[in-house]
Amino acid sequence: MKESPSPRIGILVVAYNAETTLEKTLDRIPEDFRSRIEEILILDDASHDATFTAGCRWSQAEGMPRTVVMRHTKNLGYGGNQKAGYALAAEHGLDIIVLLHGDGQYAPELLPEMVAPIERGECEAVFGSRMMTSGSALKGGMPMYKWLGNRILTRLENGLLGSDLTEFHSGYRAYSVPALKQLPVDRNTDAFDFDTQIIVQLLNAGMRIKEIPVPTYYGDEICYVNGMKYAKDVVKDVLEYRLAVKGFGTCRWIPKPVEYAFKEGDGSSHAVILDKMRALPPGRVLDLGCSGGLFAERLESLGHEVTGVDYVEVPGVRDRCSHFHLANLEEGLPAEAGTGFDYVVAGDVIEHLSRPERVLAEAASVLRPGGRMLLSVPNFSHWYSRLRVAVGAFDYDRRGILDETHLRFFTRASLRRTVRAAGYDVLELSSTGAPFWSLLGRGPLAAVLGGASRLLTRVRPTLFGYQHVALLTPHAAETIIAGEHVDVQDILNRQYVPADRVGV
């Protein structure tokens, strides 16, 4: 059996005004480990001293690993310097990159231990924790106020993220470069809370983190971290993430899930549409914006034959519906989807389109006579969006009424006007309550608030309705023109009616 090649290991040394400590720190790299290092990247973040010269001097000494020394002409910040280093590691084809500080606070002697768990395939990241061994941080010179702040913040972050790390604030880290390439680290802050954001990204992506104990070194180096601002920033990051997974805010540094997480019976618009479909006879369904096909799968189980359309192909979607077509609805319905459908479903779709009237009209043309369309839209006149506008705090969220991908906003009145202009009669128009369960879980508080929301929605749907769900049918009225029956919509689509064909 052929042995796999050894991973290409890189050391990223971030340095700022580290002239007096940089070479001493690099000298501590174990000699028997140096031959395993593919490349050392020393990134001087626009220091005011001779850090760059010190790095160059060390790199040119005999027997040193290949070393690249770079100096930024503008200070990128602690996070910005790491971004540049990780991009360089990926560009150079490294497999593992270890973050080492040029001020000597973290032990280069433990570099072999830092990379070993990744080499063994046990995790995607290794953190050197100063808190794993009780009392070692204080013995190593960590000031009491920093130790206490570290413990408090770590406990708070673990509680909010559901993690169990012994330390969130160590700057000694090793990463799998392929894992880093899957994370949007380029969107992270340039400040000192970069390290917290990357932890959140790793946890959000389901990646594994392993900790090893490391000694604490505190000397006479200058600390450039504003402790109070740092504490505020890391708490803000974790809270921003918690809100983001509930749909609030945009949080650019956390990727949005591609697939719609449909849950049967959750009171959402898709669940309401599914309930309506249960009361209708099985038929051919065109599911616009089908996502991963979870909704289509429910329809198929009811006896419907579903043709899904979406602009991205989520893995598994073709297994969940009878047919799937990859198409951008901004360009209209794909001709290959066919015609003669009994039902067209557009759950939370038309608000994402710049010209929803066009797609609605095309959907009417692919329905059989007497067919039905079921669609849902968020209610922009809901109290949540009204309040955001009224207090001058209007902004977009990751999902919901103010989803950042929405191009059109609808109220109940504007929805009626839009569908009628597209050639539909409204058979039924209902509203859903606010999804408190998505924010609060399935506890008693969510149940009470959900019940109150549904009651208020029945009383005043324009203010308390979270989404509007419509059951439509193409306008089927006919008129008589010179003895033949013609669909009214055909007349409306004509630019003029010839004088010899005027109805009698």
Coordinates of C-alpha atoms in Angstrom, one line a residue:
M1 CA 0.0 0.0 0.0
K2 CA 1.4 3.4 -1.0
E3 CA 2.0 5.8 1.8
S4 CA 0.3 9.1 1.6
P5 CA 2.7 12.1 1.3
S6 CA 3.6 14.1 4.3
P7 CA 1.5 17.2 4.7
R8 CA 3.0 20.5 3.7
I9 CA 3.4 22.4 7.0
G10 CA 3.6 26.2 7.1
I11 CA 4.2 28.6 10.0
L12 CA 2.5 32.0 9.8
V13 CA 4.3 34.5 12.1
V14 CA 2.3 37.7 12.7
A15 CA 4.6 40.5 13.9
Y16 CA 4.1 44.1 14.9
N17 CA 6.9 46.1 16.5
A18 CA 8.6 42.8 17.3
E19 CA 12.2 43.7 16.5
T20 CA 13.5 42.6 19.9
T21 CA 11.6 39.3 20.2
L22 CA 11.1 38.0 16.7
E23 CA 14.5 36.2 16.2
K24 CA 14.5 34.9 19.7
T25 CA 11.1 33.4 19.1
L26 CA 12.0 31.8 15.8
D27 CA 15.2 30.4 17.3
R28 CA 13.1 28.4 19.7
I29 CA 11.5 26.3 16.8
P30 CA 12.8 22.8 17.5
E31 CA 15.7 21.9 15.2
D32 CA 14.3 18.4 14.6
F33 CA 11.0 19.9 13.5
R34 CA 12.5 22.5 11.1
S35 CA 13.1 19.9 8.3
R36 CA 9.4 19.2 8.3
I37 CA 8.5 22.8 7.7
E38 CA 7.7 23.6 4.1
E39 CA 7.6 27.3 4.5
I40 CA 7.7 30.1 7.2
L41 CA 5.7 33.2 6.4
I42 CA 6.7 36.2 8.4
L43 CA 4.2 39.1 8.0
D44 CA 5.3 42.4 9.4
D45 CA 2.2 44.6 9.8
A46 CA 3.8 48.0 9.0
S47 CA 5.9 48.1 12.2
H48 CA 7.5 51.3 13.3
D49 CA 10.8 49.5 14.2
A50 CA 13.1 47.1 12.4
T51 CA 10.9 44.0 12.6
F52 CA 11.2 43.5 8.8
T53 CA 15.0 43.7 9.0
A54 CA 15.1 41.2 11.9
G55 CA 12.9 38.8 9.9
C56 CA 15.1 39.0 6.8
R57 CA 18.3 38.5 8.9
W58 CA 16.9 35.4 10.5
S59 CA 15.7 34.0 7.1
Q60 CA 19.2 34.3 5.7
A61 CA 20.9 32.4 8.5
E62 CA 22.4 29.0 7.5
G63 CA 20.1 26.0 7.8
M64 CA 16.8 27.8 8.2
P65 CA 13.6 26.5 6.5
R66 CA 12.4 28.4 3.4
T67 CA 11.2 31.7 4.8
V68 CA 9.2 34.5 3.1
V69 CA 9.4 37.8 4.8
M70 CA 6.8 40.4 3.9
R71 CA 6.1 43.9 5.2
H72 CA 2.7 45.6 4.7
T73 CA 3.1 49.3 3.9
K74 CA -0.2 49.9 5.7
N75 CA -1.2 48.4 9.0
L76 CA -3.9 45.7 8.2
G77 CA -4.7 45.0 11.8
Y78 CA -4.4 41.7 13.7
G79 CA -7.2 40.1 11.7
G80 CA -6.2 41.6 8.4
N81 CA -2.7 40.3 8.8
Q82 CA -4.0 36.8 9.4
K83 CA -6.2 37.0 6.3
A84 CA -3.2 37.9 4.2
G85 CA -1.3 35.0 5.7
Y86 CA -4.0 32.4 5.2
A87 CA -4.5 33.5 1.6
L88 CA -0.8 33.1 1.0
A89 CA -0.8 29.7 2.6
A90 CA -3.6 28.5 0.3
E91 CA -1.8 30.1 -2.7
H92 CA 1.4 28.2 -1.9
G93 CA -0.4 24.9 -1.6
L94 CA 0.2 24.4 2.1
D95 CA -1.8 21.7 4.0
I96 CA -1.4 22.9 7.6
I97 CA -0.7 26.4 8.8
V98 CA 0.3 27.3 12.4
L99 CA -0.3 30.8 13.7
L100 CA 2.7 31.9 15.8
H101 CA 3.0 35.4 17.4
G102 CA 6.3 37.1 16.9
D103 CA 6.4 38.5 20.5
G104 CA 7.2 35.1 22.0
Q105 CA 4.0 34.7 24.1
Y106 CA 3.4 31.2 22.7
A107 CA 5.8 28.3 22.8
P108 CA 7.4 27.4 19.4
E109 CA 8.7 24.3 21.2
L110 CA 5.2 22.8 21.0
L111 CA 4.9 23.1 17.2
P112 CA 5.1 19.3 16.7
E113 CA 2.2 18.8 19.2
M114 CA 0.2 21.6 17.5
V115 CA 0.2 19.9 14.1
A116 CA -0.1 16.3 15.2
P117 CA -3.9 16.0 15.7
I118 CA -4.5 17.5 12.2
E119 CA -1.9 15.1 10.7
R120 CA -3.8 12.2 12.3
G121 CA -7.1 13.4 10.9
E122 CA -8.6 14.0 14.3
C123 CA -9.7 17.6 13.7
E124 CA -9.6 20.7 11.4
A125 CA -8.1 23.0 14.0
V126 CA -5.9 22.8 17.1
F127 CA -5.8 25.5 19.8
G128 CA -3.1 25.9 22.4
S129 CA -4.9 26.5 25.6
R130 CA -3.3 28.2 28.6
M131 CA -6.3 27.3 30.8
M132 CA -6.3 23.5 30.4
T133 CA -3.9 23.0 33.3
S134 CA -5.3 24.6 36.5
G135 CA -3.2 27.5 37.8
S136 CA -0.6 27.4 35.0
A137 CA -1.7 30.7 33.4
L138 CA -1.3 32.7 36.6
K139 CA 2.0 31.0 37.4
G140 CA 3.2 32.0 33.9
G141 CA 2.6 35.6 34.7
M142 CA -0.9 36.2 33.3
P143 CA -2.3 39.2 35.3
M144 CA -5.3 38.3 37.5
Y145 CA -7.7 40.7 35.7
K146 CA -6.8 39.1 32.3
W147 CA -7.2 35.6 33.8
L148 CA -10.6 36.5 35.2
G149 CA -11.8 38.2 32.1
N150 CA -10.6 35.2 30.0
R151 CA -12.6 32.8 32.2
I152 CA -15.7 34.9 32.2
L153 CA -15.7 35.5 28.5
T154 CA -15.0 31.9 27.7
R155 CA -17.8 30.6 29.9
L156 CA -20.2 33.1 28.3
E157 CA -19.1 32.2 24.8
N158 CA -19.4 28.5 25.5
G159 CA -22.9 29.0 26.9
L160 CA -24.1 30.9 23.8
L161 CA -22.5 28.6 21.3
G162 CA -23.0 25.3 23.0
S163 CA -19.3 24.6 22.9
D164 CA -16.9 23.3 25.6
L165 CA -13.6 25.0 24.9
T166 CA -11.3 25.7 27.9
E167 CA -10.1 29.0 26.2
F168 CA -11.5 31.1 23.4
H169 CA -8.7 33.7 23.5
S170 CA -5.5 31.9 22.7
G171 CA -3.6 33.1 19.7
Y172 CA -1.7 29.9 19.3
R173 CA -3.5 27.9 16.6
A174 CA -3.1 25.4 13.8
Y175 CA -5.5 25.0 11.0
S176 CA -6.1 22.7 8.1
V177 CA -5.7 24.9 5.1
P178 CA -8.4 23.0 3.1
A179 CA -10.8 23.6 6.0
L180 CA -9.9 27.4 6.1
K181 CA -10.7 27.6 2.4
Q182 CA -14.2 26.5 3.1
L183 CA -14.8 29.4 5.6
P184 CA -15.4 33.0 4.5
V185 CA -12.5 34.3 6.6
D186 CA -12.0 37.1 4.2
R187 CA -15.3 38.6 5.5
N188 CA -14.0 38.6 9.1
T189 CA -13.1 41.7 11.1
D190 CA -9.5 43.1 10.8
A191 CA -9.5 43.7 14.6
F192 CA -8.4 41.4 17.5
D193 CA -11.8 39.6 17.6
F194 CA -10.9 37.9 14.3
D195 CA -9.9 34.8 16.4
T196 CA -13.4 34.6 17.9
Q197 CA -15.1 34.9 14.6
I198 CA -13.1 32.1 13.1
I199 CA -14.1 29.9 16.1
V200 CA -17.7 30.6 15.4
Q201 CA -17.2 29.8 11.7
L202 CA -15.6 26.5 12.5
L203 CA -18.4 25.5 14.9
N204 CA -21.1 26.7 12.5
A205 CA -19.5 24.5 9.8
G206 CA -19.4 21.5 12.0
M207 CA -15.6 21.3 12.0
R208 CA -13.7 19.8 14.9
I209 CA -11.5 21.7 17.3
K210 CA -8.9 20.0 19.6
E211 CA -7.1 21.8 22.4
I212 CA -3.7 21.0 23.9
P213 CA -2.2 22.6 27.0
V214 CA 0.5 25.2 26.4
P215 CA 2.5 27.2 28.9
T216 CA 1.9 30.9 29.5
Y217 CA 4.6 33.5 28.9
Y218 CA 4.2 37.1 29.9
G219 CA 7.2 39.4 29.6
D220 CA 7.8 43.1 29.0
E221 CA 6.2 43.0 25.5
I222 CA 3.8 45.8 24.7
C223 CA 0.1 44.7 24.6
Y224 CA -1.8 46.5 21.8
V225 CA -5.2 45.1 22.8
N226 CA -7.8 47.4 24.4
G227 CA -9.3 44.9 26.8
M228 CA -12.7 46.5 27.2
K229 CA -13.2 47.0 23.5
Y230 CA -12.0 43.5 22.9
A231 CA -14.5 42.1 25.4
K232 CA -17.3 44.1 23.9
D233 CA -16.4 43.0 20.4
V234 CA -16.2 39.3 21.1
V235 CA -19.6 39.3 23.0
K236 CA -21.1 41.2 20.1
D237 CA -19.8 38.7 17.6
V238 CA -21.3 35.7 19.5
L239 CA -24.6 37.5 19.9
E240 CA -24.6 38.6 16.3
Y241 CA -24.1 34.9 15.3
R242 CA -26.9 33.7 17.6
L243 CA -29.3 36.3 16.1
A244 CA -28.1 35.4 12.6
V245 CA -29.0 31.8 12.9
K246 CA -32.5 32.9 14.0
G247 CA -32.7 35.1 10.9
F248 CA -32.0 38.6 12.3
G249 CA -29.3 40.8 10.9
T250 CA -27.1 40.0 7.9
C251 CA -23.8 38.8 9.5
R252 CA -21.7 38.6 6.4
W253 CA -19.1 36.4 8.0
I254 CA -21.5 33.5 8.6
P255 CA -22.7 31.8 5.3
K256 CA -26.4 31.4 4.8
P257 CA -27.7 27.8 4.3
V258 CA -28.5 27.1 0.7
E259 CA -31.4 24.8 1.4
Y260 CA -34.8 25.9 2.9
A261 CA -35.2 24.1 6.2
F262 CA -38.9 23.1 5.8
K263 CA -40.6 21.5 8.8
E264 CA -44.0 20.0 8.5
G265 CA -46.6 21.6 10.9
D266 CA -44.4 24.5 11.9
G267 CA -47.0 27.1 11.0
S268 CA -44.8 28.5 8.2
S269 CA -46.2 29.4 4.8
H270 CA -44.9 26.2 3.3
A271 CA -46.7 24.2 6.0
V272 CA -49.9 26.1 5.3
I273 CA -49.6 25.5 1.6
L274 CA -49.0 21.8 2.3
D275 CA -52.2 21.6 4.3
K276 CA -54.2 23.2 1.5
M277 CA -52.7 20.7 -1.0
R278 CA -53.9 17.8 1.2
A279 CA -57.4 18.9 0.5
L280 CA -56.9 18.9 -3.3
P281 CA -56.8 15.8 -5.5
P282 CA -53.4 14.5 -6.6
G283 CA -52.1 16.0 -9.8
R284 CA -49.0 17.5 -11.6
V285 CA -47.3 20.2 -9.6
L286 CA -44.8 22.8 -10.7
D287 CA -42.8 23.8 -7.6
L288 CA -41.0 27.1 -8.2
G289 CA -38.0 27.7 -5.9
C290 CA -38.0 24.1 -4.8
S291 CA -34.7 24.4 -2.9
G292 CA -33.6 20.9 -1.7
G293 CA -37.0 19.3 -2.5
L294 CA -38.1 18.8 1.1
F295 CA -41.5 20.3 0.4
A296 CA -41.7 18.4 -3.0
E297 CA -41.0 15.2 -1.1
R298 CA -44.1 15.8 1.0
L299 CA -46.2 16.4 -2.1
E300 CA -44.9 13.3 -3.7
S301 CA -46.0 11.3 -0.7
L302 CA -49.5 12.7 -1.2
G303 CA -49.6 11.3 -4.7
H304 CA -48.6 14.4 -6.6
E305 CA -46.0 14.4 -9.4
V306 CA -43.7 17.3 -8.8
T307 CA -41.5 19.1 -11.2
G308 CA -39.1 21.3 -9.3
V309 CA -37.4 24.5 -10.6
D310 CA -34.6 26.4 -8.8
Y311 CA -31.5 28.4 -9.7
V312 CA -29.2 26.2 -7.6
E313 CA -29.2 22.4 -7.4
V314 CA -29.1 21.3 -3.8
P315 CA -27.7 17.8 -3.4
G316 CA -30.5 15.3 -3.3
V317 CA -33.2 17.4 -4.9
R318 CA -33.6 15.1 -7.9
D319 CA -34.3 12.2 -5.5
R320 CA -37.1 14.1 -3.9
C321 CA -39.1 15.1 -6.9
S322 CA -40.1 13.5 -10.2
H323 CA -38.4 16.1 -12.3
F324 CA -35.9 18.9 -11.7
H325 CA -34.9 21.9 -13.9
L326 CA -32.0 24.2 -13.2
A327 CA -33.2 27.7 -14.2
N328 CA -33.1 31.3 -13.1
L329 CA -36.7 32.6 -12.7
E330 CA -35.5 36.1 -13.4
E331 CA -35.3 34.9 -17.0
G332 CA -38.8 33.3 -16.9
L333 CA -40.0 29.7 -16.6
P334 CA -37.9 27.1 -18.4
A335 CA -39.7 25.8 -21.5
E336 CA -38.5 22.3 -20.8
A337 CA -40.6 22.2 -17.6
G338 CA -43.7 21.7 -19.7
T339 CA -47.3 22.7 -19.5
G340 CA -50.7 21.4 -18.4
F341 CA -49.9 21.5 -14.7
D342 CA -52.8 21.0 -12.2
Y343 CA -51.0 23.2 -9.6
V344 CA -48.2 25.7 -9.5
V345 CA -46.6 26.4 -6.1
A346 CA -44.5 29.5 -5.4
G347 CA -43.8 29.5 -1.7
D348 CA -41.8 32.6 -0.7
V349 CA -40.5 33.1 -4.3
I350 CA -41.9 36.1 -6.1
E351 CA -40.5 38.6 -3.6
H352 CA -37.1 37.6 -4.8
L353 CA -37.8 38.6 -8.4
S354 CA -37.5 42.0 -9.9
R355 CA -40.4 41.3 -12.3
P356 CA -42.7 38.9 -10.4
E357 CA -45.7 39.8 -12.7
R358 CA -43.9 38.2 -15.6
V359 CA -43.4 34.9 -13.8
L360 CA -47.0 34.9 -12.5
A361 CA -48.3 35.4 -16.0
E362 CA -46.1 32.6 -17.4
A363 CA -47.3 30.4 -14.5
A364 CA -50.9 31.0 -15.5
S365 CA -50.1 29.9 -19.1
V366 CA -48.7 26.5 -18.0
L367 CA -51.7 25.7 -15.8
R368 CA -54.5 23.5 -17.3
P369 CA -57.9 25.1 -17.5
G370 CA -59.2 25.3 -13.9
G371 CA -55.8 24.8 -12.4
R372 CA -54.7 26.3 -9.2
M373 CA -51.7 28.4 -8.1
L374 CA -50.6 28.6 -4.4
L375 CA -48.2 31.3 -3.4
S376 CA -47.0 33.0 -0.3
V377 CA -45.2 36.3 0.4
P378 CA -44.0 38.0 3.6
N379 CA -46.3 40.8 4.8
F380 CA -44.3 44.1 4.8
S381 CA -47.0 45.8 6.8
H382 CA -46.4 43.5 9.7
W383 CA -45.7 45.3 13.0
Y384 CA -42.1 44.2 13.0
S385 CA -41.2 45.9 9.7
R386 CA -43.4 48.9 10.5
L387 CA -41.6 49.3 13.8
R388 CA -38.2 49.1 12.2
V389 CA -39.1 51.9 9.8
A390 CA -40.9 54.0 12.4
V391 CA -37.8 54.2 14.7
G392 CA -35.4 54.7 11.9
A393 CA -33.8 51.3 12.3
F394 CA -34.7 49.8 8.9
D395 CA -32.2 47.3 7.7
Y396 CA -32.2 43.8 6.2
D397 CA -32.1 40.4 7.9
R398 CA -30.8 37.0 6.8
R399 CA -34.4 35.8 6.3
G400 CA -38.0 36.6 7.1
I401 CA -39.9 39.7 6.1
L402 CA -36.7 41.8 5.6
D403 CA -34.6 39.1 4.0
E404 CA -31.6 40.7 2.3
T405 CA -32.4 38.9 -1.0
H406 CA -35.9 40.4 -1.3
L407 CA -36.3 42.7 -4.3
R408 CA -40.0 43.4 -3.8
F409 CA -42.1 44.1 -0.8
F410 CA -45.8 43.1 -0.6
T411 CA -48.8 44.0 1.6
R412 CA -52.1 42.2 1.3
A413 CA -53.5 45.0 -0.9
S414 CA -50.5 45.1 -3.2
L415 CA -50.5 41.3 -3.5
R416 CA -54.1 41.4 -4.6
R417 CA -53.3 44.0 -7.2
T418 CA -50.3 42.1 -8.5
V419 CA -52.0 38.7 -9.0
R420 CA -55.1 40.3 -10.6
A421 CA -52.9 42.2 -13.0
A422 CA -51.2 38.9 -13.9
G423 CA -54.6 37.4 -14.8
Y424 CA -55.7 35.5 -11.6
D425 CA -58.8 35.4 -9.5
V426 CA -58.2 35.2 -5.8
L427 CA -60.1 32.1 -4.4
E428 CA -58.7 32.4 -0.9
L429 CA -56.3 34.7 1.0
S430 CA -55.1 33.8 4.5
S431 CA -52.3 35.0 6.8
T432 CA -50.0 33.1 9.1
G433 CA -48.9 34.2 12.6
A434 CA -45.3 35.2 13.5
P435 CA -42.9 32.2 13.8
F436 CA -41.9 32.7 17.5
W437 CA -40.9 29.0 17.6
S438 CA -37.9 29.8 15.3
L439 CA -36.6 32.3 17.7
L440 CA -37.5 30.8 21.1
G441 CA -37.7 27.1 20.3
R442 CA -40.6 24.8 21.2
G443 CA -40.9 26.0 24.8
P444 CA -44.0 27.3 26.7
L445 CA -43.2 30.9 26.0
A446 CA -43.1 30.3 22.2
A447 CA -46.4 28.5 22.5
V448 CA -48.1 31.3 24.3
L449 CA -46.7 34.0 22.0
G450 CA -47.6 31.9 18.9
G451 CA -51.1 31.5 20.1
A452 CA -51.5 35.2 20.7
S453 CA -50.0 36.0 17.3
R454 CA -52.5 33.6 15.6
L455 CA -55.4 35.2 17.4
L456 CA -54.3 38.8 16.6
T457 CA -53.7 37.7 13.0
R458 CA -57.3 36.7 12.6
V459 CA -58.4 40.0 14.1
R460 CA -56.2 42.2 12.0
P461 CA -54.1 40.3 9.4
T462 CA -52.6 43.4 7.8
L463 CA -50.8 44.3 11.0
F464 CA -50.2 40.9 12.7
G465 CA -50.1 38.6 9.7
Y466 CA -46.5 37.5 9.1
Q467 CA -47.1 36.0 5.7
H468 CA -50.0 36.0 3.2
V469 CA -50.9 32.7 1.5
A470 CA -53.1 32.9 -1.6
L471 CA -55.0 30.3 -3.5
L472 CA -55.5 31.5 -7.1
T473 CA -56.9 30.4 -10.4
P474 CA -56.3 32.0 -13.9
H475 CA -59.2 34.3 -14.8
A476 CA -61.4 32.2 -16.9
A477 CA -64.1 34.6 -18.0
E478 CA -65.0 34.6 -21.7
T479 CA -66.6 37.1 -24.1
I480 CA -68.2 36.6 -27.4
I481 CA -66.5 38.2 -30.4
A482 CA -68.1 37.7 -33.8
G483 CA -69.6 34.5 -32.6
E484 CA -66.5 32.8 -31.1
H485 CA -65.5 32.3 -27.5
V486 CA -62.3 34.0 -26.6
D487 CA -60.5 34.2 -23.2
V488 CA -60.6 37.7 -21.8
Q489 CA -56.9 37.5 -21.0
D490 CA -56.1 37.0 -24.7
I491 CA -57.9 40.3 -25.5
L492 CA -56.1 42.1 -22.7
N493 CA -52.8 40.9 -24.1
R494 CA -53.6 42.3 -27.6
Q495 CA -52.4 45.8 -28.4
Y496 CA -55.7 46.6 -30.2
V497 CA -58.9 45.0 -31.5
P498 CA -59.6 45.3 -35.3
A499 CA -62.7 47.3 -36.1
D500 CA -64.3 44.5 -38.0
R501 CA -64.0 42.2 -34.9
V502 CA -65.7 44.5 -32.3
G503 CA -67.9 42.5 -30.0
V504 CA -71.7 42.5 -30.3

